[in-house]
PDB file of C-alpha atoms in Angstrom:
ATOM      1  CA  MET A   1     -18.068  -4.379  15.478  1.00  0.00           C
ATOM      2  CA  ASN A   2     -15.140  -5.121  12.490  1.00  0.00           C
ATOM      3  CA  ILE A   3     -11.926  -5.330  14.530  1.00  0.00           C
ATOM      4  CA  GLN A   4      -8.761  -5.213  12.397  1.00  0.00           C
ATOM      5  CA  ILE A   5      -5.592  -6.162  14.253  1.00  0.00           C
ATOM      6  CA  PHE A   6      -2.054  -5.250  12.315  1.00  0.00           C
ATOM      7  CA  GLY A   7       0.522  -6.648  13.568  1.00  0.00           C
ATOM      8  CA  THR A   8       3.415  -9.212  12.973  1.00  0.00           C
ATOM      9  CA  LYS A   9       3.844 -12.710  13.518  1.00  0.00           C
ATOM     10  CA  LYS A  10       7.037 -12.094  16.257  1.00  0.00           C
ATOM     11  CA  CYS A  11       5.376  -8.851  18.261  1.00  0.00           C
ATOM     12  CA  PHE A  12       3.766  -9.526  21.929  1.00  0.00           C
ATOM     13  CA  ASP A  13       1.294  -7.186  22.443  1.00  0.00           C
ATOM     14  CA  THR A  14      -0.067  -8.755  18.528  1.00  0.00           C
ATOM     15  CA  LYS A  15      -0.254 -11.302  20.234  1.00  0.00           C
ATOM     16  CA  LYS A  16      -2.177 -10.300  23.448  1.00  0.00           C
ATOM     17  CA  ALA A  17      -4.766  -8.324  21.491  1.00  0.00           C
ATOM     18  CA  GLU A  18      -5.630 -11.132  18.900  1.00  0.00           C
ATOM     19  CA  ARG A  19      -6.380 -13.581  22.597  1.00  0.00           C
ATOM     20  CA  TYR A  20      -7.847 -10.472  24.267  1.00  0.00           C
ATOM     21  CA  PHE A  21     -11.086 -10.887  21.130  1.00  0.00           C
ATOM     22  CA  LYS A  22     -10.964 -14.179  21.012  1.00  0.00           C
ATOM     23  CA  GLU A  23     -12.107 -15.292  24.650  1.00  0.00           C
ATOM     24  CA  ARG A  24     -15.020 -12.209  24.642  1.00  0.00           C
ATOM     25  CA  GLY A  25     -16.506 -14.201  20.777  1.00  0.00           C
ATOM     26  CA  ILE A  26     -15.189 -11.106  19.113  1.00  0.00           C
ATOM     27  CA  LYS A  27     -14.198 -12.240  15.618  1.00  0.00           C
ATOM     28  CA  TYR A  28     -11.580 -10.098  14.329  1.00  0.00           C
ATOM     29  CA  GLN A  29      -9.249  -9.776  10.618  1.00  0.00           C
ATOM     30  CA  LEU A  30      -5.379 -10.446  11.435  1.00  0.00           C
ATOM     31  CA  ILE A  31      -3.455  -8.827   9.079  1.00  0.00           C
ATOM     32  CA  ASP A  32      -0.137  -9.374   9.248  1.00  0.00           C
ATOM     33  CA  MET A  33       3.027  -5.403   8.487  1.00  0.00           C
ATOM     34  CA  LYS A  34       5.232  -8.076   6.602  1.00  0.00           C
ATOM     35  CA  GLU A  35       2.975  -9.598   4.584  1.00  0.00           C
ATOM     36  CA  LYS A  36       1.496  -6.778   3.653  1.00  0.00           C
ATOM     37  CA  GLY A  37       0.759  -3.691   5.814  1.00  0.00           C
ATOM     38  CA  MET A  38      -1.724  -1.318   5.629  1.00  0.00           C
ATOM     39  CA  SER A  39      -3.433   0.591   2.719  1.00  0.00           C
ATOM     40  CA  LYS A  40      -3.055   4.337   2.089  1.00  0.00           C
ATOM     41  CA  GLY A  41      -6.926   4.899   3.506  1.00  0.00           C
ATOM     42  CA  GLU A  42      -6.395   2.273   6.418  1.00  0.00           C
ATOM     43  CA  PHE A  43      -3.260   4.171   6.964  1.00  0.00           C
ATOM     44  CA  THR A  44      -4.758   7.622   7.441  1.00  0.00           C
ATOM     45  CA  SER A  45      -7.701   6.877   9.024  1.00  0.00           C
ATOM     46  CA  VAL A  46      -5.031   5.476  11.448  1.00  0.00           C
ATOM     47  CA  MET A  47      -3.327   7.938  11.753  1.00  0.00           C
ATOM     48  CA  GLN A  48      -5.697  11.262  12.020  1.00  0.00           C
ATOM     49  CA  SER A  49      -7.623   8.784  14.693  1.00  0.00           C
ATOM     50  CA  VAL A  50      -3.679   8.372  17.399  1.00  0.00           C
ATOM     51  CA  GLY A  51      -3.548  11.861  17.176  1.00  0.00           C
ATOM     52  CA  GLY A  52      -0.880  12.343  14.536  1.00  0.00           C
ATOM     53  CA  ILE A  53       2.425  10.567  12.567  1.00  0.00           C
ATOM     54  CA  ASP A  54       4.640  11.403  16.082  1.00  0.00           C
ATOM     55  CA  ASN A  55       2.952   8.317  17.677  1.00  0.00           C
ATOM     56  CA  MET A  56       3.017   5.984  15.027  1.00  0.00           C
ATOM     57  CA  ILE A  57       6.411   4.958  15.404  1.00  0.00           C
ATOM     58  CA  ASP A  58       7.950   2.955  17.086  1.00  0.00           C
ATOM     59  CA  GLU A  59      11.215   4.700  18.737  1.00  0.00           C
ATOM     60  CA  ASN A  60      12.930   0.959  19.650  1.00  0.00           C
ATOM     61  CA  ALA A  61      12.352  -0.004  15.971  1.00  0.00           C
ATOM     62  CA  LYS A  62      15.386  -1.856  14.786  1.00  0.00           C
ATOM     63  CA  ASP A  63      16.106   0.409  11.625  1.00  0.00           C
ATOM     64  CA  LYS A  64      17.614   2.850  13.491  1.00  0.00           C
ATOM     65  CA  ASN A  65      18.822   4.197   9.416  1.00  0.00           C
ATOM     66  CA  THR A  66      14.496   5.825   8.943  1.00  0.00           C
ATOM     67  CA  LEU A  67      14.285   6.108  12.902  1.00  0.00           C
ATOM     68  CA  THR A  68      17.166   9.293  12.473  1.00  0.00           C
ATOM     69  CA  LEU A  69      15.638  10.199   8.903  1.00  0.00           C
ATOM     70  CA  MET A  70      12.507  10.375  10.226  1.00  0.00           C
ATOM     71  CA  LYS A  71      13.866  13.673  12.792  1.00  0.00           C
ATOM     72  CA  TYR A  72      14.488  15.392  10.861  1.00  0.00           C
ATOM     73  CA  LEU A  73      11.521  15.168   7.731  1.00  0.00           C
ATOM     74  CA  LEU A  74       8.701  17.974   7.812  1.00  0.00           C
ATOM     75  CA  ASP A  75       6.283  16.630   8.620  1.00  0.00           C
ATOM     76  CA  SER A  76       4.377  16.068   5.399  1.00  0.00           C
ATOM     77  CA  ASP A  77       7.195  14.539   4.435  1.00  0.00           C
ATOM     78  CA  LYS A  78       6.910  12.708   7.428  1.00  0.00           C
ATOM     79  CA  GLU A  79       3.763  10.325   6.347  1.00  0.00           C
ATOM     80  CA  GLU A  80       5.396   9.151   2.982  1.00  0.00           C
ATOM     81  CA  LYS A  81       8.157   8.016   3.947  1.00  0.00           C
ATOM     82  CA  LEU A  82       6.072   6.522   7.323  1.00  0.00           C
ATOM     83  CA  PHE A  83       3.860   5.032   4.669  1.00  0.00           C
ATOM     84  CA  GLU A  84       6.796   3.478   2.684  1.00  0.00           C
ATOM     85  CA  ASN A  85       8.542   2.625   5.864  1.00  0.00           C
ATOM     86  CA  GLN A  86       5.472   0.129   7.250  1.00  0.00           C
ATOM     87  CA  HIS A  87       7.806  -1.521   9.297  1.00  0.00           C
ATOM     88  CA  ILE A  88       9.148   1.664  11.951  1.00  0.00           C
ATOM     89  CA  ILE A  89       5.188   2.158  13.152  1.00  0.00           C
ATOM     90  CA  LYS A  90       4.117   0.095  16.468  1.00  0.00           C
ATOM     91  CA  THR A  91       2.342  -2.987  17.127  1.00  0.00           C
ATOM     92  CA  PRO A  92      -0.326  -3.915  17.121  1.00  0.00           C
ATOM     93  CA  VAL A  93      -2.772  -1.511  15.460  1.00  0.00           C
ATOM     94  CA  VAL A  94      -6.342  -2.036  16.687  1.00  0.00           C
ATOM     95  CA  ARG A  95      -9.307  -0.458  14.380  1.00  0.00           C
ATOM     96  CA  ASN A  96     -12.558  -0.274  14.334  1.00  0.00           C
ATOM     97  CA  GLY A  97     -14.457   1.074  11.620  1.00  0.00           C
ATOM     98  CA  LYS A  98     -12.844   4.986  12.434  1.00  0.00           C
ATOM     99  CA  LYS A  99     -11.299   5.124  15.605  1.00  0.00           C
ATOM    100  CA  ALA A 100      -7.880   3.624  15.800  1.00  0.00           C
ATOM    101  CA  VAL A 101      -5.251   1.964  18.928  1.00  0.00           C
ATOM    102  CA  ILE A 102      -1.684   1.771  18.928  1.00  0.00           C
ATOM    103  CA  GLY A 103      -0.580  -1.041  20.943  1.00  0.00           C
ATOM    104  CA  TYR A 104      -2.556  -3.371  23.982  1.00  0.00           C
ATOM    105  CA  CYS A 105      -5.056  -0.908  24.496  1.00  0.00           C
ATOM    106  CA  PRO A 106      -8.325  -3.336  26.654  1.00  0.00           C
ATOM    107  CA  GLU A 107      -9.495  -0.612  28.761  1.00  0.00           C
ATOM    108  CA  ILE A 108     -10.016   0.968  25.104  1.00  0.00           C
ATOM    109  CA  TRP A 109     -11.149  -1.625  23.298  1.00  0.00           C
ATOM    110  CA  LYS A 110     -13.769  -2.846  26.571  1.00  0.00           C
ATOM    111  CA  ASP A 111     -15.988   0.908  25.330  1.00  0.00           C
ATOM    112  CA  TRP A 112     -16.066  -0.678  21.453  1.00  0.00           C
ATOM    113  CA  GLU A 113     -17.867  -3.922  22.334  1.00  0.00           C
TER     114      GLU A 113
END
């Protein structure tokens, strides 16, 4: 398994995801979205795995201006805008190769083991 957790230090679900893998002795890589974010390839892979751009957007994000703008953009423009503004992506994003899930999903992670 090659686990990557994209999240923030203040996100409660990110901490729970870290704890889940740590308790099972599974090595993972934590990427702080505020410092680094996803590469274009990682972003595209996650988007395809979770079923599209709309499933990645955090409707409760603090940046209300960007969220409002996202509602009126074409799908092709949404992808570029979300890549530029990764702070409105739901966290944690947990990747295992080509598979990815958003949020705290231990039932799915168990299948990866």
